[in-house]
């Protein structure tokens, strides 16, 4: 056996908790990994320089795998493609693997600059493009990926423009367009209902977008559309979407539940502020000195005189 030529590990402050090399399989040689498996060439050298350095070989392999899946999911397929065709199944499988990565990934995926770069330049374009697909399973999987990223508190400040783009390009279009279909509306409303159930998410939307003069009012526009769908009768929704009454009722119910969840979440978010303000007012009233009487006012003499007059 040859002696191992493995390089020394990086400093402890740069180490991350990742699967061991044995867990990643025996088919990758060190220094090649996923790059050789996916046939990546010399063009990768310049792209790998974007966003910092990799701490381990595992991180480099994970980055290349993520990028390869994103590129595979962006391949176009014909509108008349069947569910059994290879292009359709390849695209859907790539999206399902991306969904599994975003769902089960650890802290390194959301804190290392290289992966943030991959999310911005590869994953989000894939999510936007596949959310506009004519095939609902592809749309549903793409929105599942966006929901995971959107509800991650660590990413909200890093993906502000990307979240705004998806709201404007996908979510608002599905809620506004009569031809979007009730199934797409229902999936978007499920996403919004889960976001509305989190008080911090609503507060972040209002502060980061509605309070920014250069951004669209996501909070205001979202609640306006939810209120409009909640006020419309299920029969009207069915006639617009051309779907069964059951699906139209689900859309109406989800919109109403989202409005109620948003009101409840805002109330829960503001309750600590109101409690603190009430405690401060009560404390100020308790320890404040009594108000001084106006100059020249003799309350006892006037009360005594008034008593004699009444007598």
Short mmCIF file of C-alpha atoms in Angstrom, two decimals:
data_model
loop_
_atom_site.label_atom_id
_atom_site.label_comp_id
_atom_site.label_asym_id
_atom_site.label_seq_id
_atom_site.Cartn_x
_atom_site.Cartn_y
_atom_site.Cartn_z
CA UNK A 1 0.00 0.00 0.00
CA UNK A 2 1.26 3.48 -0.84
CA UNK A 3 1.65 5.98 1.94
CA UNK A 4 -1.16 8.47 2.16
CA UNK A 5 -0.43 11.88 0.65
CA UNK A 6 -3.42 13.58 2.20
CA UNK A 7 -2.87 17.27 2.89
CA UNK A 8 -3.06 18.61 6.41
CA UNK A 9 -6.59 19.51 7.57
CA UNK A 10 -7.59 23.17 7.73
CA UNK A 11 -7.48 25.03 11.04
CA UNK A 12 -10.12 24.18 13.61
CA UNK A 13 -11.95 27.46 13.14
CA UNK A 14 -12.62 26.58 9.48
CA UNK A 15 -13.84 23.03 10.03
CA UNK A 16 -17.50 22.21 9.54
CA UNK A 17 -19.58 19.19 10.46
CA UNK A 18 -19.92 17.23 7.23
CA UNK A 19 -20.22 13.54 6.33
CA UNK A 20 -17.00 11.55 6.31
CA UNK A 21 -15.27 10.67 3.06
CA UNK A 22 -16.30 7.03 3.42
CA UNK A 23 -19.94 8.06 3.65
CA UNK A 24 -19.63 9.90 0.34
CA UNK A 25 -18.81 6.66 -1.43
CA UNK A 26 -15.76 4.89 -2.71
CA UNK A 27 -16.09 5.96 -6.35
CA UNK A 28 -14.44 9.39 -6.07
CA UNK A 29 -10.71 9.86 -6.03
CA UNK A 30 -9.32 12.65 -3.93
CA UNK A 31 -8.94 15.93 -5.80
CA UNK A 32 -11.43 14.87 -8.51
CA UNK A 33 -14.71 13.95 -6.84
CA UNK A 34 -17.90 15.12 -8.45
CA UNK A 35 -16.09 17.27 -10.98
CA UNK A 36 -14.77 14.23 -12.84
CA UNK A 37 -18.06 12.31 -12.52
CA UNK A 38 -20.09 15.07 -14.15
CA UNK A 39 -17.49 15.74 -16.81
CA UNK A 40 -16.74 19.31 -15.76
CA UNK A 41 -13.79 20.82 -17.61
CA UNK A 42 -11.35 23.64 -17.20
CA UNK A 43 -14.08 26.28 -17.15
CA UNK A 44 -14.83 25.34 -13.56
CA UNK A 45 -11.55 26.76 -12.29
CA UNK A 46 -12.70 30.35 -12.68
CA UNK A 47 -16.17 29.69 -11.27
CA UNK A 48 -14.78 27.94 -8.21
CA UNK A 49 -12.95 31.13 -7.34
CA UNK A 50 -16.24 32.96 -6.76
CA UNK A 51 -17.37 33.44 -3.19
CA UNK A 52 -14.33 32.33 -1.20
CA UNK A 53 -12.53 29.07 -0.62
CA UNK A 54 -13.63 25.57 0.30
CA UNK A 55 -12.72 24.25 3.73
CA UNK A 56 -12.77 20.58 2.75
CA UNK A 57 -12.95 18.36 -0.32
CA UNK A 58 -16.47 17.39 0.76
CA UNK A 59 -17.61 20.99 0.49
CA UNK A 60 -16.14 21.27 -2.99
CA UNK A 61 -17.88 18.07 -4.09
CA UNK A 62 -21.17 19.25 -2.59
CA UNK A 63 -20.90 22.54 -4.46
CA UNK A 64 -20.23 20.82 -7.79
CA UNK A 65 -23.09 18.38 -7.22
CA UNK A 66 -25.49 21.20 -6.38
CA UNK A 67 -24.49 23.13 -9.47
CA UNK A 68 -24.80 20.08 -11.72
CA UNK A 69 -28.31 19.33 -10.44
CA UNK A 70 -29.38 22.93 -10.95
CA UNK A 71 -28.14 22.86 -14.55
CA UNK A 72 -29.90 19.55 -15.15
CA UNK A 73 -33.17 20.93 -13.76
CA UNK A 74 -32.94 23.93 -16.12
CA UNK A 75 -32.95 21.83 -19.29
CA UNK A 76 -36.02 22.61 -21.36
CA UNK A 77 -38.60 19.97 -22.17
CA UNK A 78 -41.41 20.05 -24.70
CA UNK A 79 -44.90 21.02 -23.55
CA UNK A 80 -46.31 17.81 -25.01
CA UNK A 81 -43.79 15.71 -23.10
CA UNK A 82 -45.29 12.71 -21.30
CA UNK A 83 -44.74 11.80 -17.69
CA UNK A 84 -42.87 8.65 -18.73
CA UNK A 85 -40.40 10.40 -20.99
CA UNK A 86 -36.74 10.61 -20.02
CA UNK A 87 -36.44 14.46 -20.15
CA UNK A 88 -39.45 14.91 -17.86
CA UNK A 89 -38.28 12.30 -15.37
CA UNK A 90 -34.74 13.69 -15.38
CA UNK A 91 -35.93 17.21 -14.64
CA UNK A 92 -38.29 16.07 -11.90
CA UNK A 93 -35.63 13.84 -10.32
CA UNK A 94 -33.12 16.70 -10.31
CA UNK A 95 -35.66 18.95 -8.57
CA UNK A 96 -36.49 16.27 -6.02
CA UNK A 97 -32.79 15.85 -5.23
CA UNK A 98 -32.42 19.62 -4.86
CA UNK A 99 -35.40 19.60 -2.52
CA UNK A 100 -33.79 16.86 -0.45
CA UNK A 101 -30.52 18.83 -0.30
CA UNK A 102 -32.15 22.06 0.86
CA UNK A 103 -34.31 20.22 3.40
CA UNK A 104 -31.61 18.09 5.01
CA UNK A 105 -28.55 20.32 4.66
CA UNK A 106 -26.71 21.55 7.72
CA UNK A 107 -25.42 24.92 8.84
CA UNK A 108 -22.53 24.92 6.38
CA UNK A 109 -24.96 25.12 3.45
CA UNK A 110 -26.37 28.40 4.75
CA UNK A 111 -23.21 30.03 6.12
CA UNK A 112 -20.41 29.35 3.64
CA UNK A 113 -20.05 32.00 0.93
CA UNK A 114 -19.61 29.43 -1.82
CA UNK A 115 -22.99 27.84 -1.15
CA UNK A 116 -24.70 31.23 -0.85
CA UNK A 117 -23.25 32.02 -4.27
CA UNK A 118 -24.63 28.73 -5.64
CA UNK A 119 -28.07 29.40 -4.17
CA UNK A 120 -28.21 32.84 -5.76
CA UNK A 121 -26.79 32.04 -9.19
CA UNK A 122 -27.94 28.45 -9.75
CA UNK A 123 -30.71 27.35 -7.38
CA UNK A 124 -32.97 30.40 -7.50
CA UNK A 125 -32.94 30.67 -11.32
CA UNK A 126 -33.93 27.00 -11.41
CA UNK A 127 -36.77 27.60 -8.95
CA UNK A 128 -38.13 30.57 -10.92
CA UNK A 129 -37.92 28.81 -14.29
CA UNK A 130 -39.53 25.58 -13.06
CA UNK A 131 -42.26 27.42 -11.16
CA UNK A 132 -43.58 28.60 -14.55
CA UNK A 133 -43.67 25.09 -16.02
CA UNK A 134 -46.85 23.68 -17.55
CA UNK A 135 -46.41 20.49 -15.51
CA UNK A 136 -47.81 20.86 -12.00
CA UNK A 137 -45.51 18.26 -10.29
CA UNK A 138 -42.53 20.33 -11.45
CA UNK A 139 -44.16 23.54 -10.23
CA UNK A 140 -45.00 21.98 -6.87
CA UNK A 141 -41.46 20.70 -6.29
CA UNK A 142 -39.94 24.06 -7.24
CA UNK A 143 -42.23 25.89 -4.81
CA UNK A 144 -41.35 23.35 -2.12
CA UNK A 145 -37.70 24.31 -2.54
CA UNK A 146 -38.53 28.01 -2.35
CA UNK A 147 -40.62 27.50 0.78
CA UNK A 148 -37.69 25.87 2.59
CA UNK A 149 -35.33 28.69 1.61
CA UNK A 150 -37.88 31.42 2.34
CA UNK A 151 -38.64 30.20 5.86
CA UNK A 152 -34.95 29.96 6.81
CA UNK A 153 -34.19 32.98 8.99
CA UNK A 154 -30.48 32.77 8.17
CA UNK A 155 -31.11 33.45 4.47
CA UNK A 156 -33.57 36.34 4.57
CA UNK A 157 -30.95 39.06 4.69
CA UNK A 158 -28.81 37.31 2.06
CA UNK A 159 -31.56 36.54 -0.48
CA UNK A 160 -33.61 39.73 -0.31
CA UNK A 161 -33.60 40.42 -4.06
CA UNK A 162 -34.22 36.77 -4.94
CA UNK A 163 -37.26 36.53 -2.66
CA UNK A 164 -38.65 39.75 -4.12
CA UNK A 165 -38.19 38.39 -7.64
CA UNK A 166 -40.11 35.18 -6.91
CA UNK A 167 -42.96 37.05 -5.24
CA UNK A 168 -43.28 39.38 -8.19
CA UNK A 169 -42.71 36.79 -10.93
CA UNK A 170 -44.44 33.70 -9.56
CA UNK A 171 -46.59 34.18 -6.47
CA UNK A 172 -48.41 37.37 -7.42
CA UNK A 173 -48.86 36.15 -10.98
CA UNK A 174 -50.50 32.92 -9.82
CA UNK A 175 -52.84 34.80 -7.49
CA UNK A 176 -53.79 37.40 -10.11
CA UNK A 177 -53.97 35.40 -13.33
CA UNK A 178 -57.31 33.70 -14.08
CA UNK A 179 -55.50 31.13 -16.21
CA UNK A 180 -53.07 30.03 -13.49
CA UNK A 181 -55.40 27.28 -12.31
CA UNK A 182 -56.72 26.44 -8.87
CA UNK A 183 -53.99 23.87 -8.18
CA UNK A 184 -51.23 26.45 -8.55
CA UNK A 185 -53.19 28.95 -6.49
CA UNK A 186 -53.73 26.36 -3.82
CA UNK A 187 -50.01 25.55 -3.63
CA UNK A 188 -49.12 29.24 -3.37
CA UNK A 189 -51.74 29.76 -0.68
CA UNK A 190 -50.31 26.84 1.29
CA UNK A 191 -46.94 28.56 1.19
CA UNK A 192 -48.41 31.89 2.27
CA UNK A 193 -50.47 30.30 5.04
CA UNK A 194 -47.33 28.76 6.55
CA UNK A 195 -45.52 32.06 6.26
CA UNK A 196 -48.47 33.90 7.84
CA UNK A 197 -48.37 31.54 10.82
CA UNK A 198 -44.88 32.80 11.72
CA UNK A 199 -44.96 36.27 13.33
CA UNK A 200 -41.29 36.96 12.63
CA UNK A 201 -41.68 36.19 8.92
CA UNK A 202 -44.47 38.76 8.56
CA UNK A 203 -42.48 41.34 10.49
CA UNK A 204 -39.42 40.73 8.29
CA UNK A 205 -41.50 41.10 5.13
CA UNK A 206 -42.87 44.43 6.28
CA UNK A 207 -39.53 45.83 7.46
CA UNK A 208 -37.39 44.58 4.58
CA UNK A 209 -39.74 45.38 1.71
CA UNK A 210 -42.63 47.70 2.60
CA UNK A 211 -40.30 49.99 4.56
CA UNK A 212 -37.75 50.02 1.73
CA UNK A 213 -38.48 52.73 -0.85
CA UNK A 214 -36.64 50.76 -3.55
CA UNK A 215 -38.54 47.47 -3.01
CA UNK A 216 -42.09 46.42 -3.77
CA UNK A 217 -44.61 46.29 -0.92
CA UNK A 218 -44.70 42.52 -0.53
CA UNK A 219 -46.52 42.61 2.81
CA UNK A 220 -49.25 44.96 1.58
CA UNK A 221 -49.72 43.27 -1.79
CA UNK A 222 -49.86 39.80 -0.24
CA UNK A 223 -52.53 40.70 2.31
CA UNK A 224 -54.53 42.55 -0.35
CA UNK A 225 -54.61 39.49 -2.59
CA UNK A 226 -55.43 37.15 0.29
CA UNK A 227 -58.30 39.39 1.36
CA UNK A 228 -59.63 39.53 -2.20
CA UNK A 229 -59.62 35.74 -2.54
CA UNK A 230 -61.15 35.32 0.92
CA UNK A 231 -64.02 37.68 0.09
CA UNK A 232 -64.83 36.06 -3.25
CA UNK A 233 -67.42 33.30 -3.20
CA UNK A 234 -66.24 29.76 -3.96
CA UNK A 235 -68.57 29.62 -6.96
CA UNK A 236 -66.92 32.71 -8.43
CA UNK A 237 -63.49 31.20 -7.90
CA UNK A 238 -64.63 28.00 -9.60
CA UNK A 239 -65.90 29.84 -12.65
CA UNK A 240 -62.65 31.82 -12.98
CA UNK A 241 -60.30 28.91 -12.52
CA UNK A 242 -62.44 26.40 -14.46
CA UNK A 243 -61.95 23.70 -11.83
CA UNK A 244 -64.19 21.63 -9.60
CA UNK A 245 -66.09 23.29 -6.78
CA UNK A 246 -64.08 21.29 -4.22
CA UNK A 247 -60.77 22.77 -5.34
CA UNK A 248 -62.30 26.25 -5.55
CA UNK A 249 -63.59 25.90 -2.00
CA UNK A 250 -60.11 24.89 -0.86
CA UNK A 251 -58.69 28.05 -2.43
CA UNK A 252 -61.30 30.21 -0.71
CA UNK A 253 -60.75 28.46 2.65
CA UNK A 254 -56.97 28.69 2.46
CA UNK A 255 -57.12 32.39 1.65
CA UNK A 256 -59.42 33.01 4.61
CA UNK A 257 -57.24 30.95 6.93
CA UNK A 258 -54.16 32.84 5.77
CA UNK A 259 -55.78 36.18 6.60
CA UNK A 260 -56.76 34.93 10.06
CA UNK A 261 -53.26 33.53 10.65
CA UNK A 262 -51.69 36.83 9.59
CA UNK A 263 -53.87 38.83 12.00
CA UNK A 264 -53.14 36.39 14.83
CA UNK A 265 -49.40 36.43 14.12
CA UNK A 266 -49.25 40.21 14.09
CA UNK A 267 -51.16 40.30 17.35
CA UNK A 268 -48.73 37.81 18.91
CA UNK A 269 -45.72 39.73 17.60
CA UNK A 270 -46.94 43.05 19.02
CA UNK A 271 -48.11 41.69 22.40
CA UNK A 272 -44.67 41.87 24.10
CA UNK A 273 -44.31 45.48 22.93
CA UNK A 274 -47.73 46.38 24.31
CA UNK A 275 -47.00 44.60 27.59
CA UNK A 276 -43.68 46.41 27.96
CA UNK A 277 -45.30 49.75 27.16
CA UNK A 278 -48.10 49.11 29.68
CA UNK A 279 -45.59 48.18 32.36
CA UNK A 280 -43.59 51.34 31.69
CA UNK A 281 -46.69 53.54 31.94
CA UNK A 282 -47.82 51.87 35.16
CA UNK A 283 -44.36 52.23 36.67
CA UNK A 284 -44.21 55.90 35.67
CA UNK A 285 -47.59 56.60 37.26
CA UNK A 286 -46.59 54.76 40.43
CA UNK A 287 -43.37 56.65 41.04
CA UNK A 288 -44.31 60.05 39.63
CA UNK A 289 -44.76 62.86 42.25
CA UNK A 290 -48.27 64.27 42.76
CA UNK A 291 -49.19 67.26 40.65
CA UNK A 292 -48.72 70.62 42.37
CA UNK A 293 -51.81 72.80 42.95
CA UNK A 294 -52.08 76.00 40.87
CA UNK A 295 -50.57 79.09 42.41
CA UNK A 296 -53.02 80.92 44.69
CA UNK A 297 -55.36 77.96 44.94
CA UNK A 298 -56.58 77.13 48.47
CA UNK A 299 -58.72 74.08 48.07
CA UNK A 300 -59.57 73.70 51.79
CA UNK A 301 -60.79 77.27 52.24
CA UNK A 302 -62.96 77.14 49.11
CA UNK A 303 -64.48 73.82 50.17
CA UNK A 304 -65.24 75.22 53.66
CA UNK A 305 -66.83 78.34 52.18
CA UNK A 306 -68.88 76.27 49.85
CA UNK A 307 -70.10 74.17 52.76
CA UNK A 308 -71.22 77.26 54.72
CA UNK A 309 -73.09 78.61 51.68
CA UNK A 310 -74.93 75.40 51.22
CA UNK A 311 -75.81 75.34 54.89
#
